C-alpha atoms as one frame of an Amber mdcrd trajectory, in Angstrom:
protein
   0.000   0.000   0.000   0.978   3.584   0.080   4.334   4.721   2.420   2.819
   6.859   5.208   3.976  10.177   5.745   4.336  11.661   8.907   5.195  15.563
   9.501   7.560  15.808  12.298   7.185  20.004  13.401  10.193  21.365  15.548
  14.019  22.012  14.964  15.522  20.670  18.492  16.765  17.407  20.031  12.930
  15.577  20.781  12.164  16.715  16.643  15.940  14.625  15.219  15.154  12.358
  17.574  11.654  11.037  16.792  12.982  11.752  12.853  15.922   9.007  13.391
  13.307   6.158  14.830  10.370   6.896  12.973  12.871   6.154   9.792  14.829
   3.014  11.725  11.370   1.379  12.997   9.778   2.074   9.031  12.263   2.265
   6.512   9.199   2.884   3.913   7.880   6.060   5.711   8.213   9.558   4.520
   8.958  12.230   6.826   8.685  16.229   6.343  11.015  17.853   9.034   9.789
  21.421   9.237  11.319  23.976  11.462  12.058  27.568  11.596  15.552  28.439
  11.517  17.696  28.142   8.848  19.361  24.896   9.341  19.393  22.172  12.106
  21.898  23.636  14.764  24.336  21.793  17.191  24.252  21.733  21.097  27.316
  23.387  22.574  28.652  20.897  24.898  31.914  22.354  25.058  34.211  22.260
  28.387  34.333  25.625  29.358  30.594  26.650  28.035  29.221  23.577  30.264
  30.811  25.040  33.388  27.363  27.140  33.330  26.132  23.818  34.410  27.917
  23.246  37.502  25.875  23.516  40.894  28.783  26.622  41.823  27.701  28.594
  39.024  24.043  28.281  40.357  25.756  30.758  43.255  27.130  33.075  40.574
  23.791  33.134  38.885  21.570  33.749  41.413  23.492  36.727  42.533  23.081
  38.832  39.609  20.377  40.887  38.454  17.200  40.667  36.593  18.539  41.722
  33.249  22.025  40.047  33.995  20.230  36.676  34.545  18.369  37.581  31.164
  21.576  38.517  29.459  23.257  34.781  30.756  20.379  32.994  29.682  20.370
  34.374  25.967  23.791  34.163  25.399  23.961  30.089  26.748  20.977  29.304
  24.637  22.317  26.879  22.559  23.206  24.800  25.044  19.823  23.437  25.490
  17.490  25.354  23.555  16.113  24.600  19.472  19.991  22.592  18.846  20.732
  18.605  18.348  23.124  16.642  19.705  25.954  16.729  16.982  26.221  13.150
  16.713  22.829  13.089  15.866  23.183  15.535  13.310  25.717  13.622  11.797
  23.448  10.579  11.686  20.885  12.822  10.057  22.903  14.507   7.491  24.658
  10.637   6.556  20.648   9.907   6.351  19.498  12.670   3.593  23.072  12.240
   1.916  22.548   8.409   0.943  19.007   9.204   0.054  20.234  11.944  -2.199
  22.662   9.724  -3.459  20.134   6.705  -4.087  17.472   8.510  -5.263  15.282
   8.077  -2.981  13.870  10.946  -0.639  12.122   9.966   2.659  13.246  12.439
   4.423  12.720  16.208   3.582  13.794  18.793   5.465  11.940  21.971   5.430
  14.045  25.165   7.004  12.084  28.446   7.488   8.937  27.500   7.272   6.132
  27.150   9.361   2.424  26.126   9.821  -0.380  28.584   8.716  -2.958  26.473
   8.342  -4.473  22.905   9.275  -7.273  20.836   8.958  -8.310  17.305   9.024
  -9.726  15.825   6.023 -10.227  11.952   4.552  -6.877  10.555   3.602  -5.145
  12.368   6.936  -4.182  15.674   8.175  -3.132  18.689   5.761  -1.116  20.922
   6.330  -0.563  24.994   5.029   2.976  25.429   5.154   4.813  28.774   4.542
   8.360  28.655   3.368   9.606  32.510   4.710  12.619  32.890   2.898  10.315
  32.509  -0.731   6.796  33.675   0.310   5.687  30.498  -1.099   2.688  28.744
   0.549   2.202  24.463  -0.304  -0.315  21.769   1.073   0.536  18.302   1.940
  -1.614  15.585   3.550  -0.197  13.419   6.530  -0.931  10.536   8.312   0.533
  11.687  11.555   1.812  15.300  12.716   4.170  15.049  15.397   4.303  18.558
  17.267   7.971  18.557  18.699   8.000  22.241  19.160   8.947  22.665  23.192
   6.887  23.799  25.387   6.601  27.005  27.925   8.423  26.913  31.050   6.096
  29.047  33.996   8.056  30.016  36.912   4.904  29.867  39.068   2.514  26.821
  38.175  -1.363  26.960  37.941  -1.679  25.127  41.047  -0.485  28.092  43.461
  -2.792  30.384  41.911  -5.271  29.892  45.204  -1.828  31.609  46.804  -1.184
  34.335  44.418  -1.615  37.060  46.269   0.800  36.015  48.861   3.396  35.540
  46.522   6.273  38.653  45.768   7.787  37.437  42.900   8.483  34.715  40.579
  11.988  34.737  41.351  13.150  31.930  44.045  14.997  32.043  46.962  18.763
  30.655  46.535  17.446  27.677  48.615  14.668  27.342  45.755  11.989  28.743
  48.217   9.267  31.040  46.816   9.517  34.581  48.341   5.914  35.099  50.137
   4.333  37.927  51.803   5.511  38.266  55.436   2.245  37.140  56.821   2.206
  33.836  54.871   3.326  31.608  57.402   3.990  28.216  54.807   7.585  27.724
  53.217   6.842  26.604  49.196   9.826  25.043  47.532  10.187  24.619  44.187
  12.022  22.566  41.477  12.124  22.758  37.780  10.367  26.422  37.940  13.739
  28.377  38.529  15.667  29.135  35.745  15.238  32.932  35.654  16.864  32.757
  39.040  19.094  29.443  39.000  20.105  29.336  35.650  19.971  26.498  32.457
  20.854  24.188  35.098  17.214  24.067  36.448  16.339  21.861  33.410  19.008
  19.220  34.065  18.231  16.141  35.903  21.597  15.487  36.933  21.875  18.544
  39.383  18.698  17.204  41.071  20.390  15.382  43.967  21.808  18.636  44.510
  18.484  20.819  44.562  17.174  18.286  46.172  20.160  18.638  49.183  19.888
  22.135  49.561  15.989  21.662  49.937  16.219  19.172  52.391  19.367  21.561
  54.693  16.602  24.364  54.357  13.670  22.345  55.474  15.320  20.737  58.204
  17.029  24.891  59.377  13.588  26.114  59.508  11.631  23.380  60.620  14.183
  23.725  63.730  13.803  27.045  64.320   9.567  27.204  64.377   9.786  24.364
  66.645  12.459  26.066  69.031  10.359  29.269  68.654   6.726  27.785  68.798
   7.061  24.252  69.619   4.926  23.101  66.644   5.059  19.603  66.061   4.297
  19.634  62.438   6.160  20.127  59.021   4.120  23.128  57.499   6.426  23.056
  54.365   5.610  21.464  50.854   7.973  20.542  48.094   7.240  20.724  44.329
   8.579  19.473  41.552
């Protein structure tokens, strides 16, 4: 029967990714790789840039201010951000190349382009894509759309909205607590919501045991103190994550 084709939307490591096994599991589909920028970019995993990484930098980070933070973030972005791991690039560019070479095209990349229209029909989805470098404008049906096109990062969830107006600001607490008004007697600790005050390193798993540490010290300091103070017997603090 007829190869399916699958549009795979996003120019980061989750969009090469699902590319490579979509083609290893079905070596008869055809995949559309459509992304913004100009060309699939590598992840800078070099030595010094990956310093920005370690748990002392979090120290360095936290310390400066608003726009500084801003300014560090921007300037690291291709650390983590809309790049590919460059021995995954490789694999992708072999990939095309031998295609090219054969003859055969499953894979198409599509660079500057995005999608201006959709709508389900009989044989699939189809797709209105918009190639910005030419102004040009061309349908294609799919099978499957795979949206691998990140997602927002909030520094305060949904869930504390019943606490909103006891919070200051987004920005945590070196310890990862959330700065509350001075009547709000709970501690709120956070994880995975601080990277406009900790840094790139709040999306890495690896630095968890550490987060996770200083959480713990900082529980453990206050819960102390209250009970010296008030003789409470019971944790009022919650941990996120």
């Amino acid at each position: 029967g007829r190869a399916p084709r699958v549009a795979v939307i996003g120019g980061g490591q989750s969009a090469a990714e699902v590319t490579l096994d979509l083609s290893e599991r079905n070596p008869n589909v055809r995949i559309d790789l459509v992304f913004r920028g100009h060309a699939l970019k590598p992840s800078d995993s070099s030595p010094f840039v990956n310093e920005i990484f370690n748990p002392d930098y979090i120290d360095h980070f936290h310390s400066r201010d608003e726009s500084q933070r801003a300014a560090i973030i921007r300037s690291f972005r291709n650390t983590n951000y809309a790049v590919v791991d460059p021995d995954l690039l490789d694999q992708l560019y072999r990939m095309t190349y031998q295609q090219r070479v054969c003859g055969s095209r499953r894979l198409a990349l599509h660079p500057r382009s995005e999608i201006v229209g959709a709508q389900a029909v009989r044989d699939g989805i189809a797709l209105e894509l918009l190639n910005k470098d030419e102004g040009i404008r061309h349908h294609a049906t799919y099978d499957a759309i795979v949206l691998a096109t990140g997602y927002e990062r909030s520094p305060i969830p949904a869930f504390l909205d019943p606490i909103s107006r006891y919070i200051e600001t987004s920005a945590l607490e070196r310890d990862y607590r959330l700065q509350t008004s001075p009547g709000f007697r709970p501690q709120v600790y956070l994880q995975g919501c601080s990277e406009i005050s900790h840094g790139l390193s709040d999306t890495l798993l690896s630095v968890l045991p550490m987060r996770a540490h200083e959480i713990t010290a900082a529980l453990l300091s206050s819960t102390g103190t209250q009970r010296g103070a008030e003789q409470e017997p019971h944790l009022a603090e919650r941990v996120y994550s």
